Tab-separated table of N, CA and C in Angstrom:
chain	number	residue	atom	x	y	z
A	1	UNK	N	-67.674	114.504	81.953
A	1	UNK	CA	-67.884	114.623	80.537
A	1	UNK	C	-68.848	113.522	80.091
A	2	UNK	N	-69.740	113.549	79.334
A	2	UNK	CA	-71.094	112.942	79.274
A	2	UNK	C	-70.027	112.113	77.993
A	3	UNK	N	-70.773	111.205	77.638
A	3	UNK	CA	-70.121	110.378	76.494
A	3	UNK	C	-70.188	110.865	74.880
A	4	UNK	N	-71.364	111.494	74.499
A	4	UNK	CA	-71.541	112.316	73.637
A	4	UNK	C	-70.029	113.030	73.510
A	5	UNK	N	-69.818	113.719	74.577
A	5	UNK	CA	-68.788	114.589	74.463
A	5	UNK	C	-67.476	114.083	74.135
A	6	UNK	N	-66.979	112.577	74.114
A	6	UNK	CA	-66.302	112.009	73.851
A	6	UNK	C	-65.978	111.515	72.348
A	7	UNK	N	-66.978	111.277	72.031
A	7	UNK	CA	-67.179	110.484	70.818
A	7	UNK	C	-66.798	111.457	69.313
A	8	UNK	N	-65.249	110.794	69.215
A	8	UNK	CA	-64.667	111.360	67.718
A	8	UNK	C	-63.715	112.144	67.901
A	9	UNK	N	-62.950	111.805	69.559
A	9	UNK	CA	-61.812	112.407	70.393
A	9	UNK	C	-61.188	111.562	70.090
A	10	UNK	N	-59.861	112.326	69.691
A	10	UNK	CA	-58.582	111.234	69.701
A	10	UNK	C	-57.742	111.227	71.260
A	11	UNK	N	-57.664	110.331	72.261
A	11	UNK	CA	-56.863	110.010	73.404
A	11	UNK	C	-55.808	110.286	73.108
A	12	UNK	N	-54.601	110.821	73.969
A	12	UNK	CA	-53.277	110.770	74.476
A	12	UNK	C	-53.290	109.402	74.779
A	13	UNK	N	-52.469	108.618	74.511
A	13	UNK	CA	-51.742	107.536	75.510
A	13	UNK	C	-52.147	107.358	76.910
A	14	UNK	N	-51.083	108.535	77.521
A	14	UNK	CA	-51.461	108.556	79.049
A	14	UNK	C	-52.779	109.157	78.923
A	15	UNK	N	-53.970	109.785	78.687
A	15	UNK	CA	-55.031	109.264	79.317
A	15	UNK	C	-55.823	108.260	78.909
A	16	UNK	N	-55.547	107.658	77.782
A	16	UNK	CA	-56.117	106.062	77.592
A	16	UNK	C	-55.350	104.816	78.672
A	17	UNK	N	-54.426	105.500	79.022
A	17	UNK	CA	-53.834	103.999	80.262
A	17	UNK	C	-54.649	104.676	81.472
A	18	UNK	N	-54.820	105.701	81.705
A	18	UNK	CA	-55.365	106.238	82.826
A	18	UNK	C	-57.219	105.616	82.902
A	19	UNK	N	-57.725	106.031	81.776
A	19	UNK	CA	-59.243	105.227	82.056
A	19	UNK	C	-58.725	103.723	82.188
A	20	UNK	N	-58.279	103.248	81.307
A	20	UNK	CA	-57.816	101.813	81.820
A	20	UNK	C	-57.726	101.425	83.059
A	21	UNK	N	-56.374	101.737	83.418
A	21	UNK	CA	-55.972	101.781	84.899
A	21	UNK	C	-57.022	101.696	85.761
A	22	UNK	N	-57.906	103.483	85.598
A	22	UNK	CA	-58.733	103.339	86.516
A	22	UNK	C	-60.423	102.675	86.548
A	23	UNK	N	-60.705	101.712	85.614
A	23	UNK	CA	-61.560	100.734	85.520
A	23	UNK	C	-62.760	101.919	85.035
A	24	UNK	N	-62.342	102.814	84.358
A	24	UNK	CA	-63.704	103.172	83.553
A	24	UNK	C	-63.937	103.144	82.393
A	25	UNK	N	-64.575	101.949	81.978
A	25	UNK	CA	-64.886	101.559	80.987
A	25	UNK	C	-65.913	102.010	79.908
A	26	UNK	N	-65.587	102.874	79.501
A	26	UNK	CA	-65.795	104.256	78.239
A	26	UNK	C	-66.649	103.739	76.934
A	27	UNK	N	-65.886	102.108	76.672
A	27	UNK	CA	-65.596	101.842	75.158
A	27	UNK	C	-66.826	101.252	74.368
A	28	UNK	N	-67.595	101.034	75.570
A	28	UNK	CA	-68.891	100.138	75.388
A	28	UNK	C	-69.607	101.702	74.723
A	29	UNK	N	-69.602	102.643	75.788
A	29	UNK	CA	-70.226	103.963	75.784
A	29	UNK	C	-69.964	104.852	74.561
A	30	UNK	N	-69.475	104.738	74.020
A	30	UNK	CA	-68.508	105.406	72.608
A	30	UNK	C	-68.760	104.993	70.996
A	31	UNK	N	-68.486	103.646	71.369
A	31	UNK	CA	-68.566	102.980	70.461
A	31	UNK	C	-68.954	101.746	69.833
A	32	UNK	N	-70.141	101.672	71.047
A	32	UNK	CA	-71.233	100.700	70.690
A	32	UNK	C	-70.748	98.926	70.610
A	33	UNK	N	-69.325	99.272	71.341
A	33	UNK	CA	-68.803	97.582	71.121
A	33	UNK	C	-68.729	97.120	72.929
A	34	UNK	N	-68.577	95.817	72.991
A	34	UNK	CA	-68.508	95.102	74.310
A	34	UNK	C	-66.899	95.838	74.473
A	35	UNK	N	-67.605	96.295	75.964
A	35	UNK	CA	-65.946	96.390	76.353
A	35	UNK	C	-64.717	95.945	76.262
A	36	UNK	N	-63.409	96.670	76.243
A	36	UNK	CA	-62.387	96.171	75.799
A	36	UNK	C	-62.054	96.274	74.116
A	37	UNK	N	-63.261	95.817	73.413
A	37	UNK	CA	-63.367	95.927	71.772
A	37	UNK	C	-62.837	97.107	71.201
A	38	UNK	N	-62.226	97.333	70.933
A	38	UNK	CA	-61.997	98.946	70.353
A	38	UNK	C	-61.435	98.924	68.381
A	39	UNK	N	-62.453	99.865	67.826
A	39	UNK	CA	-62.133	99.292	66.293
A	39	UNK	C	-61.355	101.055	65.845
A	40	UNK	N	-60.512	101.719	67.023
A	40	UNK	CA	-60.806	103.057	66.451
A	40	UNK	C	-59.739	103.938	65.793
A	41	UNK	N	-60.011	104.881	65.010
A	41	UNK	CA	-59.506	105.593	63.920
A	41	UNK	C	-57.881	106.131	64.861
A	42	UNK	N	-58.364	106.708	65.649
A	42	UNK	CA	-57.409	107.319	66.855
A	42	UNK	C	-56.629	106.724	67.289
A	43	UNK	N	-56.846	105.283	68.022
A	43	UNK	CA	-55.943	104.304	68.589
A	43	UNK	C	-54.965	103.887	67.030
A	44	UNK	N	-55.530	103.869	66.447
A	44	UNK	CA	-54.793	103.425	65.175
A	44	UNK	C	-53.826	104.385	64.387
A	45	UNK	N	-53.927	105.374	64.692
A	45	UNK	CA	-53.579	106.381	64.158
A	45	UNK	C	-52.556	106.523	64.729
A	46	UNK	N	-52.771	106.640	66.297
A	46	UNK	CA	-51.464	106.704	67.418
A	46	UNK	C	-50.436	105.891	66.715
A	47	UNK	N	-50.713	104.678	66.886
A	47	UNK	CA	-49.763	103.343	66.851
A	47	UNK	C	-49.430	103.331	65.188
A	48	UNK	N	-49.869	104.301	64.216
A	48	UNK	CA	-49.132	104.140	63.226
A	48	UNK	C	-48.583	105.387	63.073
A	49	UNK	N	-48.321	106.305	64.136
A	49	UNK	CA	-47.359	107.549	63.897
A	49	UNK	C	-46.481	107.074	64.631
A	50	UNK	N	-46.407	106.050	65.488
A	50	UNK	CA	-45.248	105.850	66.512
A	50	UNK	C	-44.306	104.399	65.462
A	51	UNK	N	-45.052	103.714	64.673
A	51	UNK	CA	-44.308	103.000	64.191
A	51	UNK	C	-44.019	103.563	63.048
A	52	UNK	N	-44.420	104.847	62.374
A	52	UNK	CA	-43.723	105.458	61.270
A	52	UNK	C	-42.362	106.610	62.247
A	53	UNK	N	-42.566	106.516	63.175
A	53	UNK	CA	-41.414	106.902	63.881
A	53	UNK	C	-40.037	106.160	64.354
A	54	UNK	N	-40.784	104.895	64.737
A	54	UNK	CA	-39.768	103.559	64.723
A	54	UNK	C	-39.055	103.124	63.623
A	55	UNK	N	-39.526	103.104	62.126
A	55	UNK	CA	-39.116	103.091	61.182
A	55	UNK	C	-38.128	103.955	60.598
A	56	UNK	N	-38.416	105.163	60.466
A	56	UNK	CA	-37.813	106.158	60.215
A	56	UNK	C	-36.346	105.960	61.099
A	57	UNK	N	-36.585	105.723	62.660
A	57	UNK	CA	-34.653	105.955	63.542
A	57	UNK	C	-34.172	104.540	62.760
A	58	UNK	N	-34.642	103.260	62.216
A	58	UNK	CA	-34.244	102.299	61.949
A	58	UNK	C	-33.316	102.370	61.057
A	59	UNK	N	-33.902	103.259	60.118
A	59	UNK	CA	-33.255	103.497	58.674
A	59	UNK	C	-32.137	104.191	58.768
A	60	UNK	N	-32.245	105.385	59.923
A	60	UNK	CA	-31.231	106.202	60.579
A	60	UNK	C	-30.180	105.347	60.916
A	61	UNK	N	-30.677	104.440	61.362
A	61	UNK	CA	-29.225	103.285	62.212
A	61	UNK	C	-28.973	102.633	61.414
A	62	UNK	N	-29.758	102.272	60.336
A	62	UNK	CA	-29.330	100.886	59.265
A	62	UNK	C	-28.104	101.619	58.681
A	63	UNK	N	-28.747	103.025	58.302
A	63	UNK	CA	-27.537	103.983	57.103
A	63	UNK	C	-26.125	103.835	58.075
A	64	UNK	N	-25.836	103.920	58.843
A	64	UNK	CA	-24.847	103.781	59.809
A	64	UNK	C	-23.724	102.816	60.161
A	65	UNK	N	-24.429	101.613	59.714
A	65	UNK	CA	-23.965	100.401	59.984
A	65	UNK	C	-23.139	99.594	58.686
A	66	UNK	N	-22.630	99.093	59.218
A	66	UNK	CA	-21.255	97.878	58.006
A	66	UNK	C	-23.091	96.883	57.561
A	67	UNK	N	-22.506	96.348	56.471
A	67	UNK	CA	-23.255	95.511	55.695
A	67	UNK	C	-23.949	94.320	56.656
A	68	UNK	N	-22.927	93.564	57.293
A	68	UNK	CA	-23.060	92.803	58.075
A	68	UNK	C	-23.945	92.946	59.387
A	69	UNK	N	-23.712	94.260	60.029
A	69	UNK	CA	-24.466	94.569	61.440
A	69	UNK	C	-26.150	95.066	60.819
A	70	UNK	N	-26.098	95.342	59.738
A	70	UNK	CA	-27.543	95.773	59.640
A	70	UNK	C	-28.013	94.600	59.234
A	71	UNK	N	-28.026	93.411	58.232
A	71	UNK	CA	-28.765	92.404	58.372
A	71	UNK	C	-29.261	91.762	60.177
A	72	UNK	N	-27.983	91.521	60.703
A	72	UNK	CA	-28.373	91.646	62.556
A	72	UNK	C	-29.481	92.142	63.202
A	73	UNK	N	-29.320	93.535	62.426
A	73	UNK	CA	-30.460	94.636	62.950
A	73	UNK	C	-31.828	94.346	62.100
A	74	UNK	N	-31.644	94.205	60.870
A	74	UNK	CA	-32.609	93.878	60.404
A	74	UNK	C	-33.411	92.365	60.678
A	75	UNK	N	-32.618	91.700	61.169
A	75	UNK	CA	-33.228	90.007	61.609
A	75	UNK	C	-33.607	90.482	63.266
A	76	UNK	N	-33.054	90.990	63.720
A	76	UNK	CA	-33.681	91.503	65.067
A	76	UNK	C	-34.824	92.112	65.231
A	77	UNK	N	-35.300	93.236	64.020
A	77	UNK	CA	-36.224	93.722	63.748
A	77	UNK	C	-37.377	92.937	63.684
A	78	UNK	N	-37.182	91.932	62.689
A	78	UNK	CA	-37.988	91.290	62.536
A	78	UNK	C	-38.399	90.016	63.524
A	79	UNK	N	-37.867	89.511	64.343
A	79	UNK	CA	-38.074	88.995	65.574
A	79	UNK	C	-38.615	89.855	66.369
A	80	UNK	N	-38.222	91.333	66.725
A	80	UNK	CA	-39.162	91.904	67.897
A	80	UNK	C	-40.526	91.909	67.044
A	81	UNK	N	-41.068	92.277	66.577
A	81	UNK	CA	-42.313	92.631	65.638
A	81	UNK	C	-42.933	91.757	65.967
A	82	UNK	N	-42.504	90.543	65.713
A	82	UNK	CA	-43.197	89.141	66.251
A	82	UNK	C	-43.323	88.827	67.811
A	83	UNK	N	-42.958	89.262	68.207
A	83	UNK	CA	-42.614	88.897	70.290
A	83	UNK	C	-43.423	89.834	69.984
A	84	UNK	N	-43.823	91.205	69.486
A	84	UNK	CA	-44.035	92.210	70.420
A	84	UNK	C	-45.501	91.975	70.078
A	85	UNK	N	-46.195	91.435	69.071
A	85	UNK	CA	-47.609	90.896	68.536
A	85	UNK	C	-47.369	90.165	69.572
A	86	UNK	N	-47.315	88.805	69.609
A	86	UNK	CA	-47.227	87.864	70.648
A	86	UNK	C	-47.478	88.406	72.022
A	87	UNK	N	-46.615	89.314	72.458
A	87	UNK	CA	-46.818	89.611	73.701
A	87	UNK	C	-48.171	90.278	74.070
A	88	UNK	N	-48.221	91.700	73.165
A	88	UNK	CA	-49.592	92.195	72.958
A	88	UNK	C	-50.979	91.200	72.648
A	89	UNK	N	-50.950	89.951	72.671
A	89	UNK	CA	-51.932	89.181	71.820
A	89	UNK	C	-52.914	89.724	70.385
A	90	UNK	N	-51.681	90.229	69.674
A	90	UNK	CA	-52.644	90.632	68.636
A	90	UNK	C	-52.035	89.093	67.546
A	91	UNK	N	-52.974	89.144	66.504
A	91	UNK	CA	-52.735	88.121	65.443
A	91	UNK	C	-52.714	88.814	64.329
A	92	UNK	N	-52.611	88.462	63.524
A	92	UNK	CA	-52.224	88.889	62.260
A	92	UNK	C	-53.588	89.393	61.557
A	93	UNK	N	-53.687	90.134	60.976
A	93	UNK	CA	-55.044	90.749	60.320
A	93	UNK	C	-56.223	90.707	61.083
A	94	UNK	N	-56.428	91.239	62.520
A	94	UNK	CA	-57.646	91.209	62.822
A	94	UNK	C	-58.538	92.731	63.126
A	95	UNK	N	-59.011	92.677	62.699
A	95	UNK	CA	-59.848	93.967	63.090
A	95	UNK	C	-60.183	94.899	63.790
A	96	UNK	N	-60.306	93.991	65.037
A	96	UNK	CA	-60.835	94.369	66.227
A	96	UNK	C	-59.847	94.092	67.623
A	97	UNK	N	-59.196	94.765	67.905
A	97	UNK	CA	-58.184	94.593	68.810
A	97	UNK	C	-58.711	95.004	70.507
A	98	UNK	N	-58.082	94.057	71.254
A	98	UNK	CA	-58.538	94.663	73.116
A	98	UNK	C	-57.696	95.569	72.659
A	99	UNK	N	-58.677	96.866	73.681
A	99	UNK	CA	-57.804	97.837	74.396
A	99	UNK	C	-56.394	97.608	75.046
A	100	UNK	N	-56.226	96.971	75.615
A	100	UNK	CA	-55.466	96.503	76.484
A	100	UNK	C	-53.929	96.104	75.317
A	101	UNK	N	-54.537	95.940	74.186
A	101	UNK	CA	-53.635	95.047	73.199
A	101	UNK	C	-52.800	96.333	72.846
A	102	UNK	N	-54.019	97.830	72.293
A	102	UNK	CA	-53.297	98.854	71.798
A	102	UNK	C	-52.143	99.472	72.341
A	103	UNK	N	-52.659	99.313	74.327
A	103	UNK	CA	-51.574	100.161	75.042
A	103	UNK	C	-50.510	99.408	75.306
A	104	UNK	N	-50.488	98.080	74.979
A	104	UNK	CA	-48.897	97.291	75.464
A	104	UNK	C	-48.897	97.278	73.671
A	105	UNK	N	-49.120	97.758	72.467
A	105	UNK	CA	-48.568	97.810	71.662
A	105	UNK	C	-47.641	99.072	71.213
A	106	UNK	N	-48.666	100.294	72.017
A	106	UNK	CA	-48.004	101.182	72.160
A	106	UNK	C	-46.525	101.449	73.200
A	107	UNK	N	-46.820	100.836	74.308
A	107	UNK	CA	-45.478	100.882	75.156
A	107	UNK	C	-44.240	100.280	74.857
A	108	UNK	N	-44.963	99.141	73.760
A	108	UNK	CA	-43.479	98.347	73.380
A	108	UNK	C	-42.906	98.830	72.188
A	109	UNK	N	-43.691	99.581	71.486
A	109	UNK	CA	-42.994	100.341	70.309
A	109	UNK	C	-42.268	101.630	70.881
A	110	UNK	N	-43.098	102.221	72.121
A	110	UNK	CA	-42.014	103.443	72.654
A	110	UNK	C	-40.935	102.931	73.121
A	111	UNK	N	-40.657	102.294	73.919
A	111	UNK	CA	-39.684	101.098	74.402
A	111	UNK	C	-38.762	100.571	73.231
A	112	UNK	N	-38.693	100.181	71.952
A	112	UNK	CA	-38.177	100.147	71.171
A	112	UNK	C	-37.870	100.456	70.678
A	113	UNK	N	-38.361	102.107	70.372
A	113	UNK	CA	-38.217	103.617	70.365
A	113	UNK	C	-36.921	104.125	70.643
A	114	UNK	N	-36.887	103.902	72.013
A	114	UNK	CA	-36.079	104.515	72.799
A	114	UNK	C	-35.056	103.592	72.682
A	115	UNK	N	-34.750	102.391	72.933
A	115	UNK	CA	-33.511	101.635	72.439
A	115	UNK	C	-33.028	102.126	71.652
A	116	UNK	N	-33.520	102.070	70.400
A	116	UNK	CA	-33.029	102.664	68.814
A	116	UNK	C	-32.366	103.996	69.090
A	117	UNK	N	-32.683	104.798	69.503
A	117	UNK	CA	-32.444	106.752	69.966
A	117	UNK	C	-31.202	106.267	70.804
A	118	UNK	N	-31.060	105.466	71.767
A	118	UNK	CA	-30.100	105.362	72.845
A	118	UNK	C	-28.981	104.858	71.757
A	119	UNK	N	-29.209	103.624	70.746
A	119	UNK	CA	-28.303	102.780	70.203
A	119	UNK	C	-27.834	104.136	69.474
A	120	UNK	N	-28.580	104.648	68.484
A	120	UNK	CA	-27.856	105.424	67.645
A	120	UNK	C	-26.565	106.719	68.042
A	121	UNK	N	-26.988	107.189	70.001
A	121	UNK	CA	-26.128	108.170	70.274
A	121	UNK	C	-24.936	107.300	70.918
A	122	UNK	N	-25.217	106.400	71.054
A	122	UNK	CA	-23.982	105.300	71.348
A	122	UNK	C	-23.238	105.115	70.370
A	123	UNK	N	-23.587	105.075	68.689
A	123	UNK	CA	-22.187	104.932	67.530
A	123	UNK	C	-22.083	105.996	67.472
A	124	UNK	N	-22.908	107.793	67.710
A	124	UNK	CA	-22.364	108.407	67.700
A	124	UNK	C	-21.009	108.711	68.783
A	125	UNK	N	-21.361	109.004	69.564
A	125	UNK	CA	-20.215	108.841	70.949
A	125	UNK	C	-19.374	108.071	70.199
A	126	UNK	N	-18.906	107.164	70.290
A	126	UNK	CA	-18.094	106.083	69.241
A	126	UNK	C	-17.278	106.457	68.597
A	127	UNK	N	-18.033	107.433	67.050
A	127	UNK	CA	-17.394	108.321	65.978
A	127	UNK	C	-16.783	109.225	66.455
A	128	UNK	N	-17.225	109.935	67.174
A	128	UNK	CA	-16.434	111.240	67.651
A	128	UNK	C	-15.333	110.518	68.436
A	129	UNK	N	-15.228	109.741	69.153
A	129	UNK	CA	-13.955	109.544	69.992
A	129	UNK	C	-12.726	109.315	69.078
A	130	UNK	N	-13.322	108.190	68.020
A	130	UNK	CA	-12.608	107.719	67.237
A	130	UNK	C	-12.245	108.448	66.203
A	131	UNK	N	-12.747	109.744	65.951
A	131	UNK	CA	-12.529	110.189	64.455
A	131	UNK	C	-12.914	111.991	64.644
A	132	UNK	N	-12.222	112.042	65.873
A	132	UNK	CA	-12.185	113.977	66.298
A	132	UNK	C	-10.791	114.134	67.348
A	133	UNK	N	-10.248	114.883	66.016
A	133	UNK	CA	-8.852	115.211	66.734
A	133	UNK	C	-8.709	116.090	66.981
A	134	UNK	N	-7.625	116.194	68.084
A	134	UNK	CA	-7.568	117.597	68.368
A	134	UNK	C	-5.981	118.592	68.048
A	135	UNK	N	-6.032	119.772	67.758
A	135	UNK	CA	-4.789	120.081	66.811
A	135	UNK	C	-4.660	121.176	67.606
């Protein structure tokens, strides 16, 4: 696929870790920035449907919880957010993010994702044991 043909494609995930992975470096070719640089509509787009997804099970679990366990959850929240910038090396308001930054931002929000989905069928399991009788 010639680069033309690329340009104003939104990536899957897995095949943006896949050019990664496999050292072909696209981004220079696309979008006119030094490799790694990526300023794009798509990558951004991804990572804000997955954290309007993260948000959304949060609220699911907050509604769930005694007064007390959701501040927990909510101070936890707000500690991963911070590790998970940190880890990704992104900083606070910058523009221009590595590639590299988007896909460990993306893996750690699926990853956190999936905690949340696991936590929530865990108080379910819970409720039902505790509060389904049988007659």
């Amino acid at each position: 696929m010639a680069s033309d043909d690329l340009k104003g494609r939104c990536w899957s995930q897995p095949a943006l870790e896949s050019y990664v992975l496999n050292g072909r470096f696209w981004i220079e070719d696309i979008y006119g920035l030094p490799y790694g640089y990526v300023d794009s509509h798509c990558l951004r787009e991804q990572l804000s449907k997955m954290n309007s997804s993260l948000n959304a099970s949060y609220k699911l679990l907050l509604r769930s919880l005694a007064a007390n366990r959701r501040q927990t959850i909510t101070a936890s929240e707000r500690r991963w957010v911070v590790q998970r910038n940190r880890e990704c090396n992104v900083a606070d308001g910058v523009s221009f993010v590595m590639l590299g930054s988007f896909v460990c931002l993306m893996n750690m929000t699926n990853d956190r994702l999936d905690w949340i989905t696991a936590r929530q069928r865990s108080l379910v399991a819970q409720w039902l044991r505790t509060n389904v009788y049988v007659v």
